[in-house]
Backbone as a ProteinNet text record, in pm:
[ID]
protein_1_A
[PRIMARY]
MNLEKAFEELRHGILLLDPEVGTPEKVPVMHSILDEAYKAYRAGDRKKGAYLVQDFQDMIFKRED
[TERTIARY]
2447.7	2363	2322.4	2333.5	2292.4	2146.8	2095.4	1955.6	1920.9	2006.3	1980	1973.8	2067.3	2072	1949.6	1910.6	1794.3	1668.2	1647.7	1528.3	1538	1656.5	1675.7	1632.6	1671	1632.4	1481.1	1418.3	1273.2	1203.2	1250.2	1191.3	1209.6	1325.7	1351.7	1260.6	1234.3	1148.8	1007	961.1	826.8	815.2	923.3	922.9	904.9	938.6	933.9	803.5	712.2	587.4	498.5	422.8	318.4	225.6	187.1	99.1	-33.2	-77.1	-200.4	-177.9	-56.2	-23.1	23	112.9	168.1	88.7	-38.2	-125.6	-83.8	-119.7	-86.1	-140.9	-248.3	-305.3	-224.8	-172.2	-103	44	109	253.1	288.2	218.4	252	230.8	130.1	105.4	220.2	266.5	378.9	504.1	529.9	645.8	632.2	513.7	489.3	511.9	462.2	481.1	629.7	702.5	846.4	918.4	879.4	941.2	919.4	796.6	766.5	840.2	850.1	922.6	1070	1127.4	1268.3	1290	1201.7	1212.5	1203.4	1113.1	1096.8	1224.7	1279.5	1404	1517.4	1528.2	1634.6	1620.5	1496.4	1470.3	1484.4	1510.8	1527	1399.1	1290.4	1162.1	1146.1	1212.3	1212.5	1074.4	996	862.7	775.1	770.6	690.5	741.9	873.1	931.9	892.5	896.4	860.7	713.8	627.4	485.2	459.9	528.9	511	562.6	675.2	725.5	626.5	565.7	464.7	344.4	304.2	195.4	233	357.4	408.4	400	444.5	439.5	295.9	205.9	65.3	9.7	51.8	4.7	54.7	172.4	231.4	174.1	159.2	126.3	-20.2	-101.2	-243.1	-319.5	-393.8	-474.1	-617	-671.5	-813.4	-894.8	-997	-1081.8	-1208.1
5127.8	5231.6	5325.4	5453.8	5549.5	5591.9	5670.8	5710.6	5785.9	5879.2	5958.1	5869.6	5779.2	5689.4	5597.3	5547.4	5458.5	5529.4	5652.5	5724.8	5769.7	5797	5826.7	5706.8	5587.5	5464.9	5443.9	5471	5457.1	5554.2	5678.4	5777.8	5736.7	5687.9	5643.1	5525.3	5439.9	5324.1	5361	5477.5	5521.8	5531.5	5572.5	5585.5	5451.3	5343.8	5210.7	5135.6	5198.1	5131.2	5108.7	5003.1	4976.4	5097.6	5145.3	5262.3	5247.7	5124.1	5103.8	5133.2	5117.1	5143.3	5287.7	5330.4	5465.3	5562.8	5577.2	5666.8	5811.8	5901.5	6043.3	6101.9	6045.3	6093.1	6044.1	5922.6	5862.5	5903	5930.1	5957.7	6076	6189	6297.9	6260.3	6179	6133.4	6043.9	5956.1	5868.7	5950.2	6052.3	6137.8	6210.2	6256.9	6326.7	6235	6113	6016.3	5988.4	5969.3	5944.4	6064.9	6184.5	6305	6311.9	6283.1	6286.4	6175.9	6059	5948.4	5984.3	6041.8	6082.8	6184.8	6284	6385.8	6321.7	6226.7	6159.7	6085	6009.1	5936.8	6032.9	6142.7	6241.4	6302.9	6317.3	6375.8	6272.8	6147.7	6043.1	5972.5	6002.7	5938.8	5815.7	5708.6	5586.3	5523.6	5534.9	5475.2	5543.1	5676.3	5748.7	5720.8	5721.9	5693.5	5556.9	5457.4	5321	5310.6	5376.5	5373.1	5439	5548.1	5615.4	5530.1	5464	5374.6	5260.6	5213.3	5108.3	5160.3	5284.4	5344.1	5349.1	5384.7	5388.7	5249.8	5150.1	5012.8	4969.2	5006.4	4970.6	5029.7	5150.1	5211.5	5134.5	5076.4	5005.1	4864.5	4793.7	4651.3	4617.9	4710.1	4681.7	4746.8	4665.8	4716.6	4741.4	4846.9	4875	4800.3	4731.5	4655	4730.1
-36.7	-91.8	21.7	-4.7	97.8	75.4	167.1	164.1	35.3	-1.6	-121.8	-246.4	-259	-374.3	-376.4	-261.3	-253.4	-301.9	-258.5	-300.5	-446.1	-493	-634.8	-719.2	-676.4	-747.5	-744.7	-630.9	-622.1	-716.7	-718.9	-809.2	-954.9	-987.8	-1124.3	-1160.6	-1065.3	-1088.9	-1128.5	-1086.9	-1124	-1276.1	-1340.8	-1486.9	-1557	-1488.3	-1547.2	-1520.8	-1450.1	-1414.9	-1535.7	-1527.4	-1625.8	-1628.1	-1744.6	-1753.3	-1677.9	-1658.8	-1581.2	-1432.7	-1386.7	-1246.3	-1230.3	-1316.7	-1309.8	-1393.4	-1360.1	-1436	-1411.5	-1503.5	-1485.2	-1355.5	-1305.7	-1179.5	-1059.3	-1069.1	-955	-943.6	-1054.9	-1051.8	-960.4	-967.4	-875.8	-728.7	-703.3	-565.8	-519.3	-607.8	-574.2	-541.8	-623.3	-598	-464.4	-435.7	-309.7	-189.4	-198.4	-89.7	-70.2	-179.3	-167.1	-107.8	-147	-90.5	59.8	102.2	246.4	321.6	261.4	324.8	339.4	236.1	240.9	352.5	359.9	465.8	604	619.1	748.6	786.1	692.7	720.8	753.6	677.6	703	841.2	887.2	1018.6	1130.9	1095.5	1196.6	1235.3	1165.5	1195.7	1106.5	1146.9	1066.6	1055.9	1161.7	1160.8	1055.1	1056.2	957.8	816.8	799.8	669	617.5	706.3	666.8	627.7	704.1	669.3	534.1	506.6	378.4	262.1	282.2	178.1	156.1	262.2	248.5	168.8	193.8	115.4	-32.6	-59.4	-196.9	-260	-188.3	-238.7	-265	-176.9	-195.1	-324.5	-358.7	-482.9	-604.2	-594.2	-706.4	-720.6	-610.4	-616.8	-599.2	-550.3	-534	-646.7	-716	-829	-784.4	-840.1	-814.6	-918.7	-875.7	-968.8	-1000.3
[MASK]
+++++++++++++++++++++++++++++++++++++++++++++++++++++++++++++++++

């Protein structure tokens, strides 16, 4: 899988999120984070890209109580 395909899959995965996680407020933020992570990886900044992907994961897996 190449970089473009990997990020395409991540973006597509947002559509499959539980509505409690993928709220209308969070979805644009998730897309923005993925866009920035993709740009970072394309620019060769793997560290920044990895941190942004981690931020994306945190939005998906951590619930606010």
